[in-house]
CSV table of C-alpha atoms in Angstrom, one decimal:
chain,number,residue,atom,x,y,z
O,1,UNK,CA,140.2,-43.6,45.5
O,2,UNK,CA,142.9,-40.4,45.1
O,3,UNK,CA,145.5,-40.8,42.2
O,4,UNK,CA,148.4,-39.3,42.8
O,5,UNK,CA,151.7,-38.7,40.3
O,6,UNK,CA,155.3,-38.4,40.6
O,7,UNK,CA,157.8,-38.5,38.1
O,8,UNK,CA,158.9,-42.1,39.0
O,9,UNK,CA,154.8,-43.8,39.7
O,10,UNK,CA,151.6,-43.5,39.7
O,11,UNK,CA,150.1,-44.6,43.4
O,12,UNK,CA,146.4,-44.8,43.6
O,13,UNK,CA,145.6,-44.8,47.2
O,14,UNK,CA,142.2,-44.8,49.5
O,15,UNK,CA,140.2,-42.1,50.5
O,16,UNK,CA,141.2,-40.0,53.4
O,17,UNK,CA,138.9,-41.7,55.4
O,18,UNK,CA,138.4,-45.3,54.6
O,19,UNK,CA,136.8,-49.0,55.8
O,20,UNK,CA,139.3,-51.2,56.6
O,21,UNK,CA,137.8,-54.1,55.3
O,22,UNK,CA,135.9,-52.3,52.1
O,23,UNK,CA,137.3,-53.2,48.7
O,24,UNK,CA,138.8,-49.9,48.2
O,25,UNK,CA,141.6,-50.9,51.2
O,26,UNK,CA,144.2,-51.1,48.6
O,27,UNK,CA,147.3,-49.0,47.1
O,28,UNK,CA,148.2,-49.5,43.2
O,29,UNK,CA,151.9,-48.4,42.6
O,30,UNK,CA,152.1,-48.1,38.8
O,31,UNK,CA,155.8,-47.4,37.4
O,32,UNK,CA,155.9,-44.8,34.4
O,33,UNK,CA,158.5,-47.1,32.6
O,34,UNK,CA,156.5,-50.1,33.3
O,35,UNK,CA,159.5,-52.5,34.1
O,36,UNK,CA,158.4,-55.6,35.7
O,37,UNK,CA,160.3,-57.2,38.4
O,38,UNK,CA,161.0,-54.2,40.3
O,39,UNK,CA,161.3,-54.1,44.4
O,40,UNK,CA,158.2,-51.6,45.3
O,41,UNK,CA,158.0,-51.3,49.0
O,42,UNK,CA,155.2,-50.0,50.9
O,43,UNK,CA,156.0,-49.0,54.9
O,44,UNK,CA,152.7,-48.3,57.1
O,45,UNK,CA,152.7,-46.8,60.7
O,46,UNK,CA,150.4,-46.6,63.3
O,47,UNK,CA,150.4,-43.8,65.9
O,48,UNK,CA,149.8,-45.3,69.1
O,49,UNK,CA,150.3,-42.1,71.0
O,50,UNK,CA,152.4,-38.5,70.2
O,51,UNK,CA,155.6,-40.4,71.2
O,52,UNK,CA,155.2,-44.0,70.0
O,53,UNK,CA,154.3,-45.9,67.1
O,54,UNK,CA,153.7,-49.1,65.3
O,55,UNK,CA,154.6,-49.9,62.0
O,56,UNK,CA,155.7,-52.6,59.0
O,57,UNK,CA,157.0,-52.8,55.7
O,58,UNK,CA,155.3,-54.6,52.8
O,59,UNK,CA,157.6,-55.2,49.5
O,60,UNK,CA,156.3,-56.9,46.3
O,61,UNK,CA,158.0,-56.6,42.4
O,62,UNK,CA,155.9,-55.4,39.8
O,63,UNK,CA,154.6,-57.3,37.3
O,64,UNK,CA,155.1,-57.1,33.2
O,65,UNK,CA,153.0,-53.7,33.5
O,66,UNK,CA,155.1,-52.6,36.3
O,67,UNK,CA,152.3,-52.4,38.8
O,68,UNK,CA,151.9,-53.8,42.1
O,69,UNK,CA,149.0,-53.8,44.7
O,70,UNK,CA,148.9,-53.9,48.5
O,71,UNK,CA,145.9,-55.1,50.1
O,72,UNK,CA,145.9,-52.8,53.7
O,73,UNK,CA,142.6,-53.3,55.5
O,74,UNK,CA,143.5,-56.4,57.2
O,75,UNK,CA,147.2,-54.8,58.4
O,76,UNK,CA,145.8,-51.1,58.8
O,77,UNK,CA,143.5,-52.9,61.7
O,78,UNK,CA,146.5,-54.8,63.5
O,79,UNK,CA,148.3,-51.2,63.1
O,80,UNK,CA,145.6,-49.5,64.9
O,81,UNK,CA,144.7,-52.1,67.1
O,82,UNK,CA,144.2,-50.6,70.9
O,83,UNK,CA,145.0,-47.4,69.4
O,84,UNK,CA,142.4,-44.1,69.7
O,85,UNK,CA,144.0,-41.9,67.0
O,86,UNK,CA,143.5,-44.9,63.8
O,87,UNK,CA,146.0,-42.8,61.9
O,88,UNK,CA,147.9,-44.6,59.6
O,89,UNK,CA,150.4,-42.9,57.4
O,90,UNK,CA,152.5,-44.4,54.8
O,91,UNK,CA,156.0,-44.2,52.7
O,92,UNK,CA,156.2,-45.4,49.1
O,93,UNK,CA,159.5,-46.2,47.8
O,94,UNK,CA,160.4,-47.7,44.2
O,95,UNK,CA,163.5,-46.9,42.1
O,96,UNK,CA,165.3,-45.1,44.7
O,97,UNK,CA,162.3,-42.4,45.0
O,98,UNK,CA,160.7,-41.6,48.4
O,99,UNK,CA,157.1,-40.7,48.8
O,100,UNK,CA,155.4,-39.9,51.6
O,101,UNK,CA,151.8,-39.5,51.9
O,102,UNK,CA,149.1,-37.9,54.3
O,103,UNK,CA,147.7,-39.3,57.2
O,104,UNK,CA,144.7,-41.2,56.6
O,105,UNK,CA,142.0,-42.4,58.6
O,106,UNK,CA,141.3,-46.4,58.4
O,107,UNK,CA,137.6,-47.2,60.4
O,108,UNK,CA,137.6,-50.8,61.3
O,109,UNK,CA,134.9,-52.4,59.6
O,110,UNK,CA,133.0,-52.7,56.2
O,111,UNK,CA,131.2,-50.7,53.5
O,112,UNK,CA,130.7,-51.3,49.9
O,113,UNK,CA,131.1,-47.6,49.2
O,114,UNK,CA,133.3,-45.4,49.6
O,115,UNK,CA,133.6,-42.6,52.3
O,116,UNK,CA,133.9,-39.2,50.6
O,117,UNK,CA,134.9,-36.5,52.7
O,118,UNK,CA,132.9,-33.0,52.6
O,119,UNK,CA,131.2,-31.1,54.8
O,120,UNK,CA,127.6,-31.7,53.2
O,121,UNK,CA,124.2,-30.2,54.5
O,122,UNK,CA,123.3,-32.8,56.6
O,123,UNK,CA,120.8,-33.8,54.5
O,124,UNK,CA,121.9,-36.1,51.5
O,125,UNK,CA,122.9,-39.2,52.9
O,126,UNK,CA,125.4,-40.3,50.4
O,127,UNK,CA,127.8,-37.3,52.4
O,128,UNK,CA,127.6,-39.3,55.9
O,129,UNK,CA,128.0,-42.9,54.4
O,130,UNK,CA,128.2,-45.2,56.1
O,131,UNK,CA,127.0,-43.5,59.1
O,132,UNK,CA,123.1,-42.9,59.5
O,133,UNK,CA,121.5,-39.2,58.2
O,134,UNK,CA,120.7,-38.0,61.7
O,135,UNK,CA,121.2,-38.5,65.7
O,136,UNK,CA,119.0,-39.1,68.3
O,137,UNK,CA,119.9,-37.4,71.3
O,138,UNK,CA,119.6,-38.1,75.5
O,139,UNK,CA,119.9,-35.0,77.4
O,140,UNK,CA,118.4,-36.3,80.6
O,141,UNK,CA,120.5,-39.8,80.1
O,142,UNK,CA,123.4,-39.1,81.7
O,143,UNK,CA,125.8,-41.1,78.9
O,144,UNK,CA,128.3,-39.7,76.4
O,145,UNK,CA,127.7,-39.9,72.8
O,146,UNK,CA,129.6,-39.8,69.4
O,147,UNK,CA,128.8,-38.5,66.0
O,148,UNK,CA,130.2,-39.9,63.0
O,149,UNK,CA,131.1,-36.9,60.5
O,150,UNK,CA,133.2,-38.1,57.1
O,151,UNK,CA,136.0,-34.9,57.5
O,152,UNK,CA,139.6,-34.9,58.0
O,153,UNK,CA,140.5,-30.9,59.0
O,154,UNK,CA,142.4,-31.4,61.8
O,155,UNK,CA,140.2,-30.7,64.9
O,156,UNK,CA,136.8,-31.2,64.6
O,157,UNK,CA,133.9,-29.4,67.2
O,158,UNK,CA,130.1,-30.5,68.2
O,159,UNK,CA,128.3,-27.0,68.1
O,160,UNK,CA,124.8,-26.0,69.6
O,161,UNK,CA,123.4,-22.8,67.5
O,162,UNK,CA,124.6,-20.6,70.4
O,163,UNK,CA,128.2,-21.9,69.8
O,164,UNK,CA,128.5,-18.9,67.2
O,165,UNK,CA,128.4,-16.6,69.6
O,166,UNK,CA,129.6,-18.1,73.0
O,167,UNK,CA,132.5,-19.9,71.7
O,168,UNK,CA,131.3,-23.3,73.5
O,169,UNK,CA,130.9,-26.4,72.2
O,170,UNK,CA,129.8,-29.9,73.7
O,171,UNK,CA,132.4,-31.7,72.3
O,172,UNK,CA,135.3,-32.0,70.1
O,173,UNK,CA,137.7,-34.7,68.1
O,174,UNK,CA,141.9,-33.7,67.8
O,175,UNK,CA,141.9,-35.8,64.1
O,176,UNK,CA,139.3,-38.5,64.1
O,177,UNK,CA,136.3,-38.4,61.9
O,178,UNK,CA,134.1,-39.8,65.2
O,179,UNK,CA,133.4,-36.6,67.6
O,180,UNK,CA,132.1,-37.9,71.1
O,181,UNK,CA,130.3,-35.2,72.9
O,182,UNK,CA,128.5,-34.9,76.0
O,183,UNK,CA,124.4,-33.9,75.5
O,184,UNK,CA,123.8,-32.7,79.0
O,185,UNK,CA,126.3,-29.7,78.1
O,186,UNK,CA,123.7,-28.6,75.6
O,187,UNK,CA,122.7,-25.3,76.3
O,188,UNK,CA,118.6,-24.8,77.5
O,189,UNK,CA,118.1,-22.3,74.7
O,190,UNK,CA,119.4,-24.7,72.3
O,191,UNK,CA,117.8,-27.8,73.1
O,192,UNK,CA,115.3,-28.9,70.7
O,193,UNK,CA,117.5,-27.4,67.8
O,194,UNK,CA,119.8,-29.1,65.7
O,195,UNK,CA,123.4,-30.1,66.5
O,196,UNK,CA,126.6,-28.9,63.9
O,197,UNK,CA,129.6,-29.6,63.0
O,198,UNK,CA,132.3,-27.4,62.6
O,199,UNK,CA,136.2,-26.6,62.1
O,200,UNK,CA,136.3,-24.0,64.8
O,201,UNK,CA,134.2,-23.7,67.8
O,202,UNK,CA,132.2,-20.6,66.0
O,203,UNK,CA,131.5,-22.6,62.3
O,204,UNK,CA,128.2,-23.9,62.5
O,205,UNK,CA,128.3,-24.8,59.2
O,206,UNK,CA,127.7,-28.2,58.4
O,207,UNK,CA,123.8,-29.1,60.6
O,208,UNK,CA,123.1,-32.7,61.3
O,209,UNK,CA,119.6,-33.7,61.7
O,210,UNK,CA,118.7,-34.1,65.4
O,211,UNK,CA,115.8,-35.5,66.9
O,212,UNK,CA,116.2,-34.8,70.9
O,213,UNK,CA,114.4,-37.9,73.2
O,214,UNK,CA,114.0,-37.1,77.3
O,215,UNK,CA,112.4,-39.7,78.2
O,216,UNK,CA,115.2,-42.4,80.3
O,217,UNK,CA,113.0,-44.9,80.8
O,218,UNK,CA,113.7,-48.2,78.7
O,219,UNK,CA,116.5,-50.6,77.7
O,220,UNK,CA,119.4,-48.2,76.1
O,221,UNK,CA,122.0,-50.4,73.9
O,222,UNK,CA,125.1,-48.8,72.6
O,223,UNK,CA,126.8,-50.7,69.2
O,224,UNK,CA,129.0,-50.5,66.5
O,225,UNK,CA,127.9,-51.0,63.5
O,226,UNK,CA,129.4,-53.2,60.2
O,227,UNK,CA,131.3,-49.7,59.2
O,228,UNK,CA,132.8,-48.9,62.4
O,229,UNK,CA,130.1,-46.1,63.5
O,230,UNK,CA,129.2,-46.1,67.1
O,231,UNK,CA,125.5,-45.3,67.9
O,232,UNK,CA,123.1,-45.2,70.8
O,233,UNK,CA,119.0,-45.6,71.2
O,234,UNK,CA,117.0,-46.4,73.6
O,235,UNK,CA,114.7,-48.8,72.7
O,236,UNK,CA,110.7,-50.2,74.5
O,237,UNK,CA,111.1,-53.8,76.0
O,238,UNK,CA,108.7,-56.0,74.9
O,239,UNK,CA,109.6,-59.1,76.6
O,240,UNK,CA,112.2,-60.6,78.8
O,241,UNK,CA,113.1,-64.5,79.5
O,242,UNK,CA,115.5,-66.6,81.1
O,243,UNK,CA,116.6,-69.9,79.3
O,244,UNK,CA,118.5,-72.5,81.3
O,245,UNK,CA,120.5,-75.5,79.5
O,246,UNK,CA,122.4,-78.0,80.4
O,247,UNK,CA,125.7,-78.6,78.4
O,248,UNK,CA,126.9,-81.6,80.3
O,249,UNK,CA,127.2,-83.1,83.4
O,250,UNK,CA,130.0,-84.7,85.1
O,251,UNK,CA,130.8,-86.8,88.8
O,252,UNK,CA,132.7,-85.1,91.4
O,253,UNK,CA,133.7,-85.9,94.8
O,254,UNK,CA,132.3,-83.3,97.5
O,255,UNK,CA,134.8,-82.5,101.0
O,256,UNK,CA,133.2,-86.0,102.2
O,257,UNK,CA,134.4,-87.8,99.3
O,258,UNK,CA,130.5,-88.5,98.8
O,259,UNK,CA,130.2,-89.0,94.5
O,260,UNK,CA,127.5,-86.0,93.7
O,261,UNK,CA,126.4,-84.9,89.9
O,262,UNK,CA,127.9,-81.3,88.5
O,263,UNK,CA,126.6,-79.8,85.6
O,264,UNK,CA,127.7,-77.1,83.1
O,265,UNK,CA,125.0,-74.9,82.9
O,266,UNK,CA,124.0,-71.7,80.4
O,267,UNK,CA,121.9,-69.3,81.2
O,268,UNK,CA,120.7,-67.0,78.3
O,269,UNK,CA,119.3,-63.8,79.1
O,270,UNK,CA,117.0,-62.7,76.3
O,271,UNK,CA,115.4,-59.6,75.5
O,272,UNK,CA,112.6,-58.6,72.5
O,273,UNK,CA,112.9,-54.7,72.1
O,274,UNK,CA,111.3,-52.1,69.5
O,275,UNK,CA,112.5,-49.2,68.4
O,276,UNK,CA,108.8,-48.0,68.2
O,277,UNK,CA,107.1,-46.5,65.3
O,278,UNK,CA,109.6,-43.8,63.9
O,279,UNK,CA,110.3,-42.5,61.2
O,280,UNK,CA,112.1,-43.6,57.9
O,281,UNK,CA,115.6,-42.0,59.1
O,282,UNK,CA,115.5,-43.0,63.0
O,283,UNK,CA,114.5,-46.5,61.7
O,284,UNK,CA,117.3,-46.7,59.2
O,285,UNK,CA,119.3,-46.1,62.3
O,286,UNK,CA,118.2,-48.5,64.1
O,287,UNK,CA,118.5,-51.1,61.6
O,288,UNK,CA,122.6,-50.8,61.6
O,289,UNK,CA,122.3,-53.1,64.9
O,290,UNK,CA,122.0,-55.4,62.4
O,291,UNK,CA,125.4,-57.2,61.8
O,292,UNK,CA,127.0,-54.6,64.4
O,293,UNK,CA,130.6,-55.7,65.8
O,294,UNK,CA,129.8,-55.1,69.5
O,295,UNK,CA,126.7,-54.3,71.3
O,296,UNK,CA,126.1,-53.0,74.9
O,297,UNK,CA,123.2,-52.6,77.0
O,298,UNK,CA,123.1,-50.2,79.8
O,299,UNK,CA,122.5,-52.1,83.4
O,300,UNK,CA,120.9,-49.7,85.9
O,301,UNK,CA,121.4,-51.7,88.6
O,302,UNK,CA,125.2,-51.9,88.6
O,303,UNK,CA,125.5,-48.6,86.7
O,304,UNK,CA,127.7,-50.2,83.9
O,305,UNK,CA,127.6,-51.3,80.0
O,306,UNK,CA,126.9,-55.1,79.7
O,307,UNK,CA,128.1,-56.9,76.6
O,308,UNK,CA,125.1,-58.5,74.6
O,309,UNK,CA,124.8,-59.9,70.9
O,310,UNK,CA,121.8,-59.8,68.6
O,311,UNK,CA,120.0,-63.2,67.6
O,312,UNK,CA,117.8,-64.0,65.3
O,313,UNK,CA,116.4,-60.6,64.4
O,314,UNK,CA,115.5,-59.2,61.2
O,315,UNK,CA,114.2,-56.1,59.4
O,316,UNK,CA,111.4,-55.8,56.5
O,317,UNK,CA,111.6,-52.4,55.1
O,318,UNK,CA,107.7,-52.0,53.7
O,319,UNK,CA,108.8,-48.5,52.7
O,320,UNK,CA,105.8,-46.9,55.0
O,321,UNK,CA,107.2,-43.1,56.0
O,322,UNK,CA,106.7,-44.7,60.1
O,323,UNK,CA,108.0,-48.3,60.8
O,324,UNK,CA,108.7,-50.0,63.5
O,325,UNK,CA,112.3,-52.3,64.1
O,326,UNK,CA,112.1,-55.4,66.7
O,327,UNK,CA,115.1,-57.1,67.5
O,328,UNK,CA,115.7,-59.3,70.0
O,329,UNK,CA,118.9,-59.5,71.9
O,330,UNK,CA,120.5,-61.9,73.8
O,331,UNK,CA,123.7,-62.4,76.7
O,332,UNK,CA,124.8,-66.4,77.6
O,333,UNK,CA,126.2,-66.6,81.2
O,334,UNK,CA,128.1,-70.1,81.9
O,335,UNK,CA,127.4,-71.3,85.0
């Protein structure tokens, strides 16, 4: 949490970037004469676009201390809803005193810790939480990626090591902390090496750690995880089955008014996958499927994402350097 002080309050805000529905999704306006039963009001917009935007206006009285709280996560989300910018910025007003805050960042979802922004080394994890430590990356795929990076600088770039020097990047963000980026733009000379981060296309100063995968054979899944994060793998298929039940069944009359039986039939395509035997970082990776928001699994055949959930899956950590994940995945179609 920031604190910040005027000469009318004290307003203790979230981080720059923060979970909408973590326990730090709260401001604290704390009046320096501590009168209670004063009007504190609290007004949050949404930028739906450069010329349009969404907003409200929460007002509460302070108590005997002359504090009040606003929980925000649950409003920040309606704010942003359909949005692709998730800036919310915000106007504190008690006693006749304006104050007007930064933009902020709110990610949909949940983390029991909060998001502190730096630029890191890409090797302590704490500096990406709640995102994983590293990226696995599909040159040969042909699908666009995104890489979670906890900064708020204005425009952020994906770099290759070349980018130093060329000026070219594979992707680039205007003012959100997820950067999607294309890997078949990678250069040849730079495949193999680790991806950056950086403020301008020629900082390649903050390395992530990248593990690069050619293969594009398997079952790829894209998800969001608890936090917000998007990821992509592709995972081995270990099995695949088709269950068919009958939810009820009904008479109807056909065109020859002849009585025939309907049913209401759901078929439930299910899949068991593995991530393989990788190591400790890829694995921790793949285990934010777990509880993820939305899932997607790439359908060759139509050339198009196809909405699945995950059932019944879990994940022993043993602590062994290589493990391997299985989940097993699942998509009902009413018939």
């Amino acid at each position: 949490m920031i604190l910040h002080t005027n000469d009318v309050f004290k307003v203790t805000r979230p981080e720059d970037i923060f979970e909408t529905r973590g326990r730090f999704a709260y401001f604290r306006v704390e009046l320096l004469s501590q009168k209670g039963n004063i009007d504190v009001s609290l007004k949050l917009t949404g930028r739906l676009d450069w010329t349009f935007t969404r907003s409200i206006t929460l007002t509460r009285k302070t108590n005997d201390k002359g504090v009040a709280v606003f929980p925000v996560g649950r409003i920040c989300e309606s704010l942003i809803q359909g949005t692709k910018s998730n800036l919310i910025t915000y106007v504190i007003t008690a006693s006749e005193y304006d104050h007007a805050g930064p933009a902020l960042y709110a990610v949909p979802g949940f983390a029991d810790r909060e998001i502190l922004p730096e630029w890191g080394d890409g090797e302590n994890i704490s500096q990406f939480y709640p995102a994983a430590p590293c990226i696995v990356v599909y040159p040969n795929a042909g699908f666009e990626q995104s890489l979670f990076f906890p900064k708020q600088t204005g425009e952020l770039f994906v770099l290759t090591p070349s980018s130093t020097t060329t000026e070219k990047y594979i992707g680039n963000s205007a003012f959100s902390p997820i950067i999607p980026f294309d890997p078949a733009k990678i250069p040849s000379e730079d495949l193999g090496k680790p991806l950056a981060v950086g403020a301008t296309p020629t900082d390649y100063n903050a390395e992530i750690r990248t593990y690069y995968d050619y293969c594009t054979k398997g079952i790829f899944l894209k998800w969001t995880d608890a936090a917000g994060i998007p990821y992509l793998y592709r995972w081995t298929q270990e099995s695949k089955t088709d269950e068919m039940s009958v939810e009820s069944t009904y008479h109807q009359l056909d065109d020859t008014l002849t009585p025939r039986d309907v049913q209401n039939k759901t078929l439930a395509k299910r899949y068991t996958l593995h991530s393989r035997i990788v190591e400790r970082d890829v694995f921790n990776l793949c285990r934010t499927i777990l509880g993820c928001q939305d899932l997607f699994m790439y359908d060759p055949d139509v050339g198009n994402w196809v909405r699945f959930m995950v059932e019944d899956s879990e994940s022993e950590d043993t602590g062994a350097p290589m493990q391997d994940l299985v989940v097993e995945i699942v998509r009902y179609e009413y018939l």
